[in-house]
CSV table of C-alpha atoms and ligand atoms in Angstrom, one decimal:
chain,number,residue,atom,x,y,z
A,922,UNK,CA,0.0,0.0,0.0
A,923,UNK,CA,1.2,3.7,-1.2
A,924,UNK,CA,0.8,6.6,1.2
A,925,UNK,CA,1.2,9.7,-1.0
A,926,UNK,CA,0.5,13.7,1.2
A,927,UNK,CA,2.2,15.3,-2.7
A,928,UNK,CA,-0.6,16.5,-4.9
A,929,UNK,CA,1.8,16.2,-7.9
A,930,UNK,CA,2.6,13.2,-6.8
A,931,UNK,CA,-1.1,11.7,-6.8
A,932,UNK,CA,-2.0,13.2,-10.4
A,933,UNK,CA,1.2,11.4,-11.8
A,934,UNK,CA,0.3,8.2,-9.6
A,935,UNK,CA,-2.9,8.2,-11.1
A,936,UNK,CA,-2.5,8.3,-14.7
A,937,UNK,CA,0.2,4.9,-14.1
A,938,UNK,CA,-2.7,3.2,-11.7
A,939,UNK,CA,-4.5,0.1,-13.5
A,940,UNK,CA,-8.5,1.3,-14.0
A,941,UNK,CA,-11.0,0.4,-12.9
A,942,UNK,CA,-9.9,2.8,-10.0
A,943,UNK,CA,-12.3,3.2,-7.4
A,944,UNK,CA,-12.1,6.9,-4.5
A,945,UNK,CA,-13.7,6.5,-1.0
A,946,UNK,CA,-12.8,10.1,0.2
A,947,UNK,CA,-13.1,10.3,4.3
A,948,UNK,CA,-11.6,12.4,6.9
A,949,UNK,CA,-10.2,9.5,8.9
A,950,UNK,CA,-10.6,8.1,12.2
A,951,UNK,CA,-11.7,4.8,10.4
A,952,UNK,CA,-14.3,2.6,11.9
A,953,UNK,CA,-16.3,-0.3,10.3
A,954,UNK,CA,-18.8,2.3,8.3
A,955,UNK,CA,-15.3,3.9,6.2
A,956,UNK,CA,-14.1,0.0,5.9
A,957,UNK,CA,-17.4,-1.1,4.4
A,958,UNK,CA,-17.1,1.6,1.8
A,959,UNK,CA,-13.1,0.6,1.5
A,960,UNK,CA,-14.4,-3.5,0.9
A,961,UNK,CA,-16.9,-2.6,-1.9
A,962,UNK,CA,-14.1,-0.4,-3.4
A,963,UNK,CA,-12.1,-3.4,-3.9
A,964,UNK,CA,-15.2,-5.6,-4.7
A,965,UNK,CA,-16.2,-3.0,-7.8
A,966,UNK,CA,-12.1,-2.7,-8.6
A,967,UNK,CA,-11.8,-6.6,-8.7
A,968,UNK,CA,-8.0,-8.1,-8.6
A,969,UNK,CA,-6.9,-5.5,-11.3
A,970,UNK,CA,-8.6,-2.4,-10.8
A,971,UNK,CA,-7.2,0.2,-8.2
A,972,UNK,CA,-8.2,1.1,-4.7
A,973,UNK,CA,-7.4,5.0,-3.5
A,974,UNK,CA,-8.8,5.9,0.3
A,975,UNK,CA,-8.6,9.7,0.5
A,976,UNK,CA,-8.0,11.3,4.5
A,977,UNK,CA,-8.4,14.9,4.9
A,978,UNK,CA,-9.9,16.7,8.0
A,979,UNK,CA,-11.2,19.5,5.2
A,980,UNK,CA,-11.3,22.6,6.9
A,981,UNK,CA,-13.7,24.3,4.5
A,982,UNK,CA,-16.6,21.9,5.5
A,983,UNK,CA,-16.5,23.1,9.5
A,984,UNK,CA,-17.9,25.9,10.7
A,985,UNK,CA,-16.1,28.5,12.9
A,986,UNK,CA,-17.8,26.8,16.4
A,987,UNK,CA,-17.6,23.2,15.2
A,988,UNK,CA,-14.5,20.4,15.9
A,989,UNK,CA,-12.1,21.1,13.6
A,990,UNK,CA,-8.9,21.5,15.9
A,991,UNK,CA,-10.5,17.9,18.0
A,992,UNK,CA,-11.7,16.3,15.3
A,993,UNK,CA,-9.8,12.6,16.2
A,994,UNK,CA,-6.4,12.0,13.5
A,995,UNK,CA,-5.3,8.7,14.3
A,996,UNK,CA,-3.2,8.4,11.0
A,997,UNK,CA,-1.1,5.1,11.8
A,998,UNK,CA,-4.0,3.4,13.0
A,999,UNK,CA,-6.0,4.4,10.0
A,1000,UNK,CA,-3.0,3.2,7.8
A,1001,UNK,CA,-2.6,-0.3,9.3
A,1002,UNK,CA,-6.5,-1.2,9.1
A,1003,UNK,CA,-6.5,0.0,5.3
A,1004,UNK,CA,-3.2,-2.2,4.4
A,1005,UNK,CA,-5.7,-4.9,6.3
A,1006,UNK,CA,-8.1,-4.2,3.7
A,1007,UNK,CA,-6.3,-4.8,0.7
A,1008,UNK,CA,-6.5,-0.8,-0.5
A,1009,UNK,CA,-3.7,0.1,-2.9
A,1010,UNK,CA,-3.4,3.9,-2.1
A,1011,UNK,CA,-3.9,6.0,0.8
A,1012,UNK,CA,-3.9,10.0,-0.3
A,1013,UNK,CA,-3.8,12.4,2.7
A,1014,UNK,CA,-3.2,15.7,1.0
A,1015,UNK,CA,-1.1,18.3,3.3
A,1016,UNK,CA,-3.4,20.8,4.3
A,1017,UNK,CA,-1.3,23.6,3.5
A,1018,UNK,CA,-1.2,22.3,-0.2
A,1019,UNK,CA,-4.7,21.5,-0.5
A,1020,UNK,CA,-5.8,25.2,-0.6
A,1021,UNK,CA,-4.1,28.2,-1.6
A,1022,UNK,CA,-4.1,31.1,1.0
A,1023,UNK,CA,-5.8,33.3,-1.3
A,1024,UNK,CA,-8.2,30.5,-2.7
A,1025,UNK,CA,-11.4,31.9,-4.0
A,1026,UNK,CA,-13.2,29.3,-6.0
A,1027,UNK,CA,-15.8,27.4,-4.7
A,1028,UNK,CA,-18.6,24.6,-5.9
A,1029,UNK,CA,-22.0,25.2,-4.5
A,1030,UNK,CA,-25.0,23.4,-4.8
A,1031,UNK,CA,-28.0,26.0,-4.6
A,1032,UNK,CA,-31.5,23.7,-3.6
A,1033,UNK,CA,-30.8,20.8,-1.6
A,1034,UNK,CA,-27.8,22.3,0.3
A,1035,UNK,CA,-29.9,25.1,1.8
A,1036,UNK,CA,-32.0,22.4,3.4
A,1037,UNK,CA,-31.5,19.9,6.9
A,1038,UNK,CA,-27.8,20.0,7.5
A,1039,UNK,CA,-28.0,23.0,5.6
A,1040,UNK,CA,-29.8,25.2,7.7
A,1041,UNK,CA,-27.2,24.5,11.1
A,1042,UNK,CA,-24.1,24.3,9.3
A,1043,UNK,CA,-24.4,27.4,6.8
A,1044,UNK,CA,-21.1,26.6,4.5
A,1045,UNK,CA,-21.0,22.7,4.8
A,1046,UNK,CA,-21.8,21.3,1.6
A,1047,UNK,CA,-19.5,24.4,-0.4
A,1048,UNK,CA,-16.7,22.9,1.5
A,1049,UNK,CA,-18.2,19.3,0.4
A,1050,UNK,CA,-18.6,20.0,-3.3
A,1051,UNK,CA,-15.5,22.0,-3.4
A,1052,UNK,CA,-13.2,19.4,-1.7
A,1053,UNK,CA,-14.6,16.6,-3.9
A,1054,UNK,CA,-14.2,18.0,-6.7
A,1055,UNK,CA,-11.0,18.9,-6.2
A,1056,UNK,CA,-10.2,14.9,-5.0
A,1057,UNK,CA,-11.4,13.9,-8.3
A,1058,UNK,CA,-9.6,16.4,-10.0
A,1059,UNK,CA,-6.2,14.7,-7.9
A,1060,UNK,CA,-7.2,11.1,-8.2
A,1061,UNK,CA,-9.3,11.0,-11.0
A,1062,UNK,CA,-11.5,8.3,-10.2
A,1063,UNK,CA,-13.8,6.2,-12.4
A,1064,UNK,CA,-15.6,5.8,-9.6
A,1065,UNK,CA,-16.5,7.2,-6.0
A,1066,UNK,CA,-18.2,5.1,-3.4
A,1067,UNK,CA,-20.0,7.4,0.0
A,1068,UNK,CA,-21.9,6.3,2.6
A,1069,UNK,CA,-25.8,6.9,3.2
A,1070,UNK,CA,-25.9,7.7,6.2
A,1071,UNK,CA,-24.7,11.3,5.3
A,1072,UNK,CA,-27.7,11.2,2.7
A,1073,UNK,CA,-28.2,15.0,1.9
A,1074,UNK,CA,-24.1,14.8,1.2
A,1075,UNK,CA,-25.1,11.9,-1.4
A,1076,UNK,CA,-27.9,13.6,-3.2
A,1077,UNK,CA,-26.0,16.8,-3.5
A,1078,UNK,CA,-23.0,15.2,-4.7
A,1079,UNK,CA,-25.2,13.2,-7.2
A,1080,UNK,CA,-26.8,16.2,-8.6
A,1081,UNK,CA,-23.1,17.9,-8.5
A,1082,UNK,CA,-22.1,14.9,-11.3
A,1083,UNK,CA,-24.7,15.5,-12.9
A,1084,UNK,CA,-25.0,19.8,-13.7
A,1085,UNK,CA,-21.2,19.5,-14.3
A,1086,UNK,CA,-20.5,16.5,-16.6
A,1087,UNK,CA,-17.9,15.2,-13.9
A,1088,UNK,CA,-17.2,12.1,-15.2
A,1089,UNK,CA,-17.4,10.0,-12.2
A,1090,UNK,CA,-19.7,7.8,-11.2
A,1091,UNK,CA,-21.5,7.9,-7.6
A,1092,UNK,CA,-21.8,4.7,-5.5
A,1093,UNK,CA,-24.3,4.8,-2.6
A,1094,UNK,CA,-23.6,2.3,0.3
A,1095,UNK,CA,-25.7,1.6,3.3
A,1096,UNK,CA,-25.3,2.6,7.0
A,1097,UNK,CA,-23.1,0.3,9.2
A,1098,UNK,CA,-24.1,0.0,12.7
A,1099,UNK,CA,-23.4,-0.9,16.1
A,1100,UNK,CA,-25.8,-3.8,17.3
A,1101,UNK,CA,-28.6,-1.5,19.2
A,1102,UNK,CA,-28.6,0.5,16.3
A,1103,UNK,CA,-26.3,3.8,16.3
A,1104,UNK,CA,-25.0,4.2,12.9
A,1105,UNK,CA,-21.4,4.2,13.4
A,1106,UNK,CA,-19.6,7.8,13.2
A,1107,UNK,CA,-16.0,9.1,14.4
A,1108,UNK,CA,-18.3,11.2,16.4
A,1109,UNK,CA,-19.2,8.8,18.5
A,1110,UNK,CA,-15.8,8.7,20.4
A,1111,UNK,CA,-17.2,12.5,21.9
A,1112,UNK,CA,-20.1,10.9,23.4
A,1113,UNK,CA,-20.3,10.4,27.1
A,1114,UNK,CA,-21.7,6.8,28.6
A,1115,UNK,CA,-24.9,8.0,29.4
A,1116,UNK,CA,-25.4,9.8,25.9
A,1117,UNK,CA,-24.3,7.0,24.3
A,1118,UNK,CA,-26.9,5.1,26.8
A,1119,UNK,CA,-29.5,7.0,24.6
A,1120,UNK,CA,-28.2,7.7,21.2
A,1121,UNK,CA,-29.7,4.6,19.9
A,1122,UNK,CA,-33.1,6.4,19.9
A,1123,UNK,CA,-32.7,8.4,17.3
A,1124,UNK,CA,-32.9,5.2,14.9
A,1125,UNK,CA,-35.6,3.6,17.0
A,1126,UNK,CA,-37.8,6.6,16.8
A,1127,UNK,CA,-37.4,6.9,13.3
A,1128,UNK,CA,-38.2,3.1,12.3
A,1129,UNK,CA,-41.4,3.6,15.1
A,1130,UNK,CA,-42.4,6.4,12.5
A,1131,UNK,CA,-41.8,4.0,9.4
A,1132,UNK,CA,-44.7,1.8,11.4
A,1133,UNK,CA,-46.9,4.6,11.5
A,1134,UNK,CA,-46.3,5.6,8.1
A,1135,UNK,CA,-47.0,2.5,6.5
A,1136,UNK,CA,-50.2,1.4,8.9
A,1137,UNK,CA,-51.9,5.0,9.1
A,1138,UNK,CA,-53.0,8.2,7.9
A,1139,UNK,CA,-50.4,10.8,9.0
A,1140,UNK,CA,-49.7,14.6,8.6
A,1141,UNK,CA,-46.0,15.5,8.2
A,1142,UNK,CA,-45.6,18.5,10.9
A,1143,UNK,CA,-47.6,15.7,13.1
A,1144,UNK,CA,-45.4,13.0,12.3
A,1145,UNK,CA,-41.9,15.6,12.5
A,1146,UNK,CA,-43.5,16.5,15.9
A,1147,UNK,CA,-44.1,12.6,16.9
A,1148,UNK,CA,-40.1,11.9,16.0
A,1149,UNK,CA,-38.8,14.8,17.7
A,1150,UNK,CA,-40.7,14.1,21.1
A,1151,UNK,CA,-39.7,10.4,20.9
A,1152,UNK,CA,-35.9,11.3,20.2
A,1153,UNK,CA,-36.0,13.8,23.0
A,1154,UNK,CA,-37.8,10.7,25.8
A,1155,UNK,CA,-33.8,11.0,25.8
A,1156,UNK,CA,-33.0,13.6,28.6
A,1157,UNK,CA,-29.6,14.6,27.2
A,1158,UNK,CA,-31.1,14.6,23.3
A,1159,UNK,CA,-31.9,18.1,22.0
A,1160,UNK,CA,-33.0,17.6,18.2
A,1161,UNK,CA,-31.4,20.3,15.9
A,1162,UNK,CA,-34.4,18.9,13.1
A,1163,UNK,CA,-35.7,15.8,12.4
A,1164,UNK,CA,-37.9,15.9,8.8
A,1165,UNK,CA,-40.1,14.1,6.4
A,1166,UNK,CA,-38.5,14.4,3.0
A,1167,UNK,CA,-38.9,13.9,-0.9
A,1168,UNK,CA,-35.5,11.5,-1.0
A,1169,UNK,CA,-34.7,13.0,-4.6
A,1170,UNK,CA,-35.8,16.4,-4.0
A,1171,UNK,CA,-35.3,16.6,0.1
A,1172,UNK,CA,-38.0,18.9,0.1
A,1173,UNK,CA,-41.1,18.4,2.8
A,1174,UNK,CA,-43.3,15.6,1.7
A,1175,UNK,CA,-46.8,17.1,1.8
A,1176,UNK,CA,-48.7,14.3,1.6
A,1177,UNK,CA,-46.9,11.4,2.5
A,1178,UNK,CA,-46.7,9.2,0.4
A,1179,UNK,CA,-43.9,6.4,0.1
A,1180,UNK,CA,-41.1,6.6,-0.9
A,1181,UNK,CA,-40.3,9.4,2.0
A,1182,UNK,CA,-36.9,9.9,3.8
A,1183,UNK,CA,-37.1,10.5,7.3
A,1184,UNK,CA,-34.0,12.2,8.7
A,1185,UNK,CA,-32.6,13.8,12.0
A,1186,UNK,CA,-29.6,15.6,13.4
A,1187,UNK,CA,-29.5,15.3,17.0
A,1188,UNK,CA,-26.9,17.1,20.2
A,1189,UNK,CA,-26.0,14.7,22.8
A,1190,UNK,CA,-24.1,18.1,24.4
A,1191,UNK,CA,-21.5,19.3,21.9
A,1192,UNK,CA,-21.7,16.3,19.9
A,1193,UNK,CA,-24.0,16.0,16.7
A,1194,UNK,CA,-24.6,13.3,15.3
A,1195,UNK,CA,-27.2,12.7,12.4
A,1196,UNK,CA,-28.9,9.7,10.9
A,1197,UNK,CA,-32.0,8.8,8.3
A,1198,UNK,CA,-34.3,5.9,7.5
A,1199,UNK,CA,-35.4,5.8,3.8
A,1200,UNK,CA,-38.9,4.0,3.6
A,1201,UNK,CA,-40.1,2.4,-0.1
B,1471,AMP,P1,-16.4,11.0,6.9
B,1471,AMP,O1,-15.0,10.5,7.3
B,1471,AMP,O2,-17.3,11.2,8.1
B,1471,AMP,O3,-16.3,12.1,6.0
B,1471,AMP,O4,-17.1,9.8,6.1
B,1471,AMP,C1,-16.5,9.3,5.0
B,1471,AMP,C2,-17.4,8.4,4.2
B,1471,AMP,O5,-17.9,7.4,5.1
B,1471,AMP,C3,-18.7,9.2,3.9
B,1471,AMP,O6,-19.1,8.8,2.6
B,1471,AMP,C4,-19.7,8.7,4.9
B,1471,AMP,O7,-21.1,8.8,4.5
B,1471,AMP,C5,-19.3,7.3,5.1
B,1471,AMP,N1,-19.7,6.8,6.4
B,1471,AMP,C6,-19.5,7.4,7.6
B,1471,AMP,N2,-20.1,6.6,8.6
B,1471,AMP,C7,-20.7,5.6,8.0
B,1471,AMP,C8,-21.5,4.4,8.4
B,1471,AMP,N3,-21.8,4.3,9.7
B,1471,AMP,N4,-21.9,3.6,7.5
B,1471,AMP,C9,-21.6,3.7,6.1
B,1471,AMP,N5,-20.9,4.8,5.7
B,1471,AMP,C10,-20.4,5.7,6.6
């Protein structure tokens, strides 16, 4: 396994790197979620494509009060369980390269990215778009594989593709969870033992509304109500938004009517942590 941090020196790797070569950008501090993505990399690469894990704490995508500086960078570790998993090349840009100090392009997205994760974290999907493109620019994938449980990330990166010809193709790949149902998330490290005592109910109240949705009659605002009481039954859980959605549009579903994303962004103190449920 290659570890390059030179720019140059992934553009030059690339063009020598057998195809079909597969990306799975992440910001490190593995766990089984990233090394799911990583495993069907190698599955759609086969024996002679090529693997490349991207890991860059991308400044641009925090905002000025989020966890940037504490975000966990276990590098080594992150190394050793990717040479584990068979990847071929590890790219972890140098920060300093990645952006020039006087940078002033930027990729934006202009409906879904104003929505959910949108509305707390004014910025966040620029600094998305922006730093993916910019990977696929470097690496030059044929294609990139990301994870569903960032969902809105998914969509907008989808519809990104799309409106700019980037030839790349997007591979969705479902949530990995722990076995009471927290989908897994570097986050999760920040959470105290009693949060992460009640973290598991932001699943469970989402999968109680899929019940509801598919046995009766129900309003959205009732329904987003229903979820957010049922996530907060949690003392320490304050929900930043939890939503009915249009999965393709992730505008409010008025009626609902299948298929409907339900989604939620949740505090457990400082820590945020966001998950979805798509019902069909
Ligand atoms: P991050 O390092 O948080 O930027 O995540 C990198 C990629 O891993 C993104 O495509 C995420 O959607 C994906 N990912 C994160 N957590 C999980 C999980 N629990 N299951 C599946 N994919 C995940």
């Amino acid at each position: 396994m290659r570890i390059v941090e030179s720019l140059t020196g992934m553009r030059r790797l690339s063009r020598r790197l057998p195809r079909p070569l597969i990306l799975v950008p992440t910001m490190g501090a593995l766990h089984e979620g990233h090394l799911a993505l990583v495993d069907h990399a190698r599955c759609l690469a086969g024996r002679r494509g090529s693997t490349v894990v991207s890991i860059f704490v991308n400044p641009t995508q925090f905002g000025p009060r989020e966890d940037f500086h504490k975000y966990p960078r276990p590098f080594k570790r992150d190394c050793s369980l990717l040479r584990e998993r068979k990847c071929d090349v590890v790219f972890a840009p140098a920060p300093a390269e990645m952006y020039a100090p006087d940078a002033s392009v930027t990729v934006n997205e202009s409906t879904m990215a104003a929505a959910m994760c949108g509305t707390s974290r004014p910025g966040h999907f620029a600094g998305v778009c922006t730093v993916v493109t910019k990977l696929f620019n470097l690496v030059q994938p044929d294609s990139a594989v990301f994870g569903e449980k960032d969902f809105q990330q998914l969509a907008i990166l989808r519809r990104m593709v799309r409106d700019l010809n980037i030839p790349v193709r997007i591979i969705g790949h479902p949530t990995v969870r722990e076995s009471d149902g927290l989908a897994l998330s570097s986050r999760n490290v920040y959470l105290s033992a009693e949060e992460r005592k009640q973290a598991p109910l932001i699943q469970q109240a989402l999968r109680e509304a899929e019940l509801k949705i598919r046995t009766q009659a129900v309003r959205r605002q009732a329904l987003e109500n229903w979820m957010r009481r049922r996530i907060e039954r949690g003392s320490l859980a304050k929900v930043d938004y939890v939503v009915a959605v249009d999965p393709k549009t992730l505008q409010p579903k008025e009626p609902i009517r299948l298929p409907v994303l339900l989604a939620a962004a949740v505090f457990f103190g400082a820590t945020r942590l966001i998950d979805n449920l798509l019902v069909e």
